Short mmCIF file of C-alpha atoms in Angstrom, two decimals:
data_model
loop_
_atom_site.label_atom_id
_atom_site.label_comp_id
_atom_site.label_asym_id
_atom_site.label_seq_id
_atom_site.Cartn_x
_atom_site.Cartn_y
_atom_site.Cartn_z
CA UNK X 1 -7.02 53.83 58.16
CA UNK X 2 -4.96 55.62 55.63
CA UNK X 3 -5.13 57.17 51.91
CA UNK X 4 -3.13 54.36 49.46
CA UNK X 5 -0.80 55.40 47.39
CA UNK X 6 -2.19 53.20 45.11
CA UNK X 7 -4.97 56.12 44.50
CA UNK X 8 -3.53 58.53 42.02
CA UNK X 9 -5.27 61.31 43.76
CA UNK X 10 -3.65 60.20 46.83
CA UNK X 11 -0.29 61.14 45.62
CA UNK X 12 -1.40 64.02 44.44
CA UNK X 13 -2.64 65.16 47.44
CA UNK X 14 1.05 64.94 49.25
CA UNK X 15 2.07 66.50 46.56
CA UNK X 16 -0.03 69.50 46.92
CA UNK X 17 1.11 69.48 50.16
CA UNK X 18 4.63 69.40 49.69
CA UNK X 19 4.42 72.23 46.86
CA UNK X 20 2.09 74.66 49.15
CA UNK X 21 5.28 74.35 52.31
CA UNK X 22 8.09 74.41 49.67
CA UNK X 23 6.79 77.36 47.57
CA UNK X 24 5.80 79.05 50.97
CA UNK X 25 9.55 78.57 52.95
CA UNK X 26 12.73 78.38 51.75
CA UNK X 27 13.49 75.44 52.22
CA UNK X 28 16.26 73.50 51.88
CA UNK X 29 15.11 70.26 51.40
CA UNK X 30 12.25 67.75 51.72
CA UNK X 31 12.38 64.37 53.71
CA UNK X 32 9.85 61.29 53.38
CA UNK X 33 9.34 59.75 56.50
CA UNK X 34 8.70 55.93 55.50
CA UNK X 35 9.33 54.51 58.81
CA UNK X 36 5.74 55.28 60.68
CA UNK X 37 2.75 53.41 59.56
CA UNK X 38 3.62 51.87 56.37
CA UNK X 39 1.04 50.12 54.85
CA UNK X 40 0.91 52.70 51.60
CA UNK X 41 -0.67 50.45 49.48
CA UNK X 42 -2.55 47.01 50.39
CA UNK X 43 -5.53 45.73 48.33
CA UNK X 44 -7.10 48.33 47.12
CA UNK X 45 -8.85 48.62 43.87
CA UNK X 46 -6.67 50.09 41.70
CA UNK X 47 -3.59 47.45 43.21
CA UNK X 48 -6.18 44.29 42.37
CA UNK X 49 -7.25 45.86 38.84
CA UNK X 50 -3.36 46.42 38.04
CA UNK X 51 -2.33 42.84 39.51
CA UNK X 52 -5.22 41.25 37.20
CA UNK X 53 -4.31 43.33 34.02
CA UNK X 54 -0.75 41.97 34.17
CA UNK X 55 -1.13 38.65 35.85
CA UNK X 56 -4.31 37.70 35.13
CA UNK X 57 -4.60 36.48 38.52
CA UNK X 58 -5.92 37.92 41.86
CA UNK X 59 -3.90 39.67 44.67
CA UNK X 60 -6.02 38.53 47.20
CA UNK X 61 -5.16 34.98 46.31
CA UNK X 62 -1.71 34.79 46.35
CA UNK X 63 1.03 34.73 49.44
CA UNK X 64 1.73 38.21 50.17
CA UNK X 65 5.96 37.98 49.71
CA UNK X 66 4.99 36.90 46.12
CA UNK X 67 7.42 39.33 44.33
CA UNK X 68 4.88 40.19 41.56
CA UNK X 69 2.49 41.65 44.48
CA UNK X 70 5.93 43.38 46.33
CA UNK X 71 7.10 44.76 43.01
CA UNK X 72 3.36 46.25 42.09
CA UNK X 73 3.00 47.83 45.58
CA UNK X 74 6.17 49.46 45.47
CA UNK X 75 5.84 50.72 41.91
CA UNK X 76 2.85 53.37 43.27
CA UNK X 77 5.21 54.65 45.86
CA UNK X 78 7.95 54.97 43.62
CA UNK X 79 5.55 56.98 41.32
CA UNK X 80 4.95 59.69 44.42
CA UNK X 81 9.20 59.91 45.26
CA UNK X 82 9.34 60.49 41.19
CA UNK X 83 6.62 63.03 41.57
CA UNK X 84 8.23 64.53 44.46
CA UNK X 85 11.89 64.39 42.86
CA UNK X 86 10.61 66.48 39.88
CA UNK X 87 8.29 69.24 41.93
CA UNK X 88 11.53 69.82 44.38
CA UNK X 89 13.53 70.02 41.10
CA UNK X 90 10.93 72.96 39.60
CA UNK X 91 11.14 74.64 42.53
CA UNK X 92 14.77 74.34 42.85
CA UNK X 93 15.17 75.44 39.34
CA UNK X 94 12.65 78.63 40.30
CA UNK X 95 14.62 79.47 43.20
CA UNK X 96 18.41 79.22 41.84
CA UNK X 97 19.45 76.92 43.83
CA UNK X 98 19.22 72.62 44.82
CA UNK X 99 16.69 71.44 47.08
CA UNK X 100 17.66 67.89 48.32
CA UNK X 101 15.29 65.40 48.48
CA UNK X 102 16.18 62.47 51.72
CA UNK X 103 13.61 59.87 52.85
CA UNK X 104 13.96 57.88 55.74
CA UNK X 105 13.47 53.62 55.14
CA UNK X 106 15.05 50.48 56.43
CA UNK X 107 18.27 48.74 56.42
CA UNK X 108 16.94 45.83 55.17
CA UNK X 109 15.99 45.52 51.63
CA UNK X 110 13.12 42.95 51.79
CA UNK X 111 12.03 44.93 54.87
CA UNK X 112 11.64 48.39 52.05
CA UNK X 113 10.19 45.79 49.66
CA UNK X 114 7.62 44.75 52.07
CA UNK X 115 6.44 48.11 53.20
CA UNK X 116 6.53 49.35 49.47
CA UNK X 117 10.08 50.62 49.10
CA UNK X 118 11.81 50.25 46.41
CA UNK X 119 14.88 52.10 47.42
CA UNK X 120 17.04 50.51 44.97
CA UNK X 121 15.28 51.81 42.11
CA UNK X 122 15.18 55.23 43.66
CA UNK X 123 18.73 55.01 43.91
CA UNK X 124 19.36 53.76 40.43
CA UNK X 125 17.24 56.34 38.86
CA UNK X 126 18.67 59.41 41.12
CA UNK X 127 15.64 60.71 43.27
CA UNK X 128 17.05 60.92 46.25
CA UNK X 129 20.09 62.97 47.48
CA UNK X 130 20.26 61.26 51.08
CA UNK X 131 18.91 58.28 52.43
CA UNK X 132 18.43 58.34 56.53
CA UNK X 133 18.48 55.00 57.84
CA UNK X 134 20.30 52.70 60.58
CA UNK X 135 22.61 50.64 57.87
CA UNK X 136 25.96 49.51 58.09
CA UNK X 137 27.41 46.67 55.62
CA UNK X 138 25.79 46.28 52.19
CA UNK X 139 22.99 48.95 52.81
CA UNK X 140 25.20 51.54 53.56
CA UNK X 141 27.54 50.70 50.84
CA UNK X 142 24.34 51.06 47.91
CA UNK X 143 23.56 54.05 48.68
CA UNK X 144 26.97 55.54 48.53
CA UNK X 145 27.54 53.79 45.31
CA UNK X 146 24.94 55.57 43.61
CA UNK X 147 26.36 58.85 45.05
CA UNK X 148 24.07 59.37 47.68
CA UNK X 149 24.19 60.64 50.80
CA UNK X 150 23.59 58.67 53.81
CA UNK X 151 22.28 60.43 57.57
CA UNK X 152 22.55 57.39 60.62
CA UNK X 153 19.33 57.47 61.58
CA UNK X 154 19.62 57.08 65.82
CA UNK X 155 16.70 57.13 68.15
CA UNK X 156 18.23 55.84 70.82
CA UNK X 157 16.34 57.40 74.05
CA UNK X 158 18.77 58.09 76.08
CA UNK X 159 21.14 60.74 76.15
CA UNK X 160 23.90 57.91 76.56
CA UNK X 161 22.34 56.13 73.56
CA UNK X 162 22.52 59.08 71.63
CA UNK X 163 25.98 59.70 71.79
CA UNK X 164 26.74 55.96 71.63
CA UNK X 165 24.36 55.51 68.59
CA UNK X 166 25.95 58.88 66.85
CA UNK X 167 29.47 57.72 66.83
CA UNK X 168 28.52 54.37 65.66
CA UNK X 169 26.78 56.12 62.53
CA UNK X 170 30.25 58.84 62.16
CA UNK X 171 32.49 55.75 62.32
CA UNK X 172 30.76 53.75 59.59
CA UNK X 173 31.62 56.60 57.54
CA UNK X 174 27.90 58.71 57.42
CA UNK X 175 27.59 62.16 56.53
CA UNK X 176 25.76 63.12 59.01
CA UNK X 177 23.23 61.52 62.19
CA UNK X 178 19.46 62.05 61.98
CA UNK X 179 17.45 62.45 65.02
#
């Protein structure tokens, strides 16, 4: 149904993609969508050859929240936002000037984990320059603390909503609202 991320050729494919719209526009940033459709990486080959090299035990025949299985699927994603970081970061450097790199994930951290997010270690290690999401509490306070930026992500369907949702995301202190 969709090209893993678990596939190095996969990432470099969205890569390729990224570079050809980047080098083409100026733009000013680039923004992963991780909210729609996220199963990057399932049980693919490379994912149950990686699994058996360090475990020595099969994917397929464990419970899918065990963390060694949640901490190998996110590492291939993590490897296209590094990948990503460092093209917008050439091309930034080409062009004189910062191109910000956002991506758009979940509140919830076992939520990211699940879907192959580790947006803790993207934070840590300083890929990302905003993080759009719906997060108030703890959420919102990590990414701040690692001097990120953080866009209230609202898709609230009504006009009403909108407004409603928009404020909520000002008040909790966000930098800006994401539609």
């Amino acid at each position: 149904e969709k090209a893993s991320y678990a596939f190095p050729e996969t990432r470099e494919l969205i890569l390729s993609l990224i570079r050809e719209a980047a080098e083409r526009l100026d733009v000013d940033g680039v923004s992963l969508c991780f909210t729609r459709g996220p199963e990057y990486v399932r049980f693919e080959k490379p994912v149950i050859d990686d699994f058996k090299k360090r475990y020595g035990d099969d994917p397929r025949e464990v419970k899918e929240d065990d963390p060694r299985l949640i901490q190998l699927r996110a590492g291939y994603v993590t490897e296209l936002v590094r990948g990503v970081r460092q093209l917008v970061d050439e091309i930034g450097t080409k062009r004189g000037k910062k191109i910000q790199l956002s991506a758009q994930v979940s509140y919830r951290r076992e939520k990211n984990l699940y879907w192959n997010m580790d947006v803790e270690t993207w934070l840590k290690e300083g890929l990302l320059d905003v993080v759009i999401h719906g997060a108030t509490g703890k959420f919102y306070e990590l990414v701040k603390s690692h001097g990120c930026k953080t866009y209230y992500n609202i898709g609230a369907r009504t006009p009403e909503n909108y407004v409603k949702e928009g404020l909520t995301g000002m008040r909790q202190g966000a930098d800006g609202i994401f539609l």
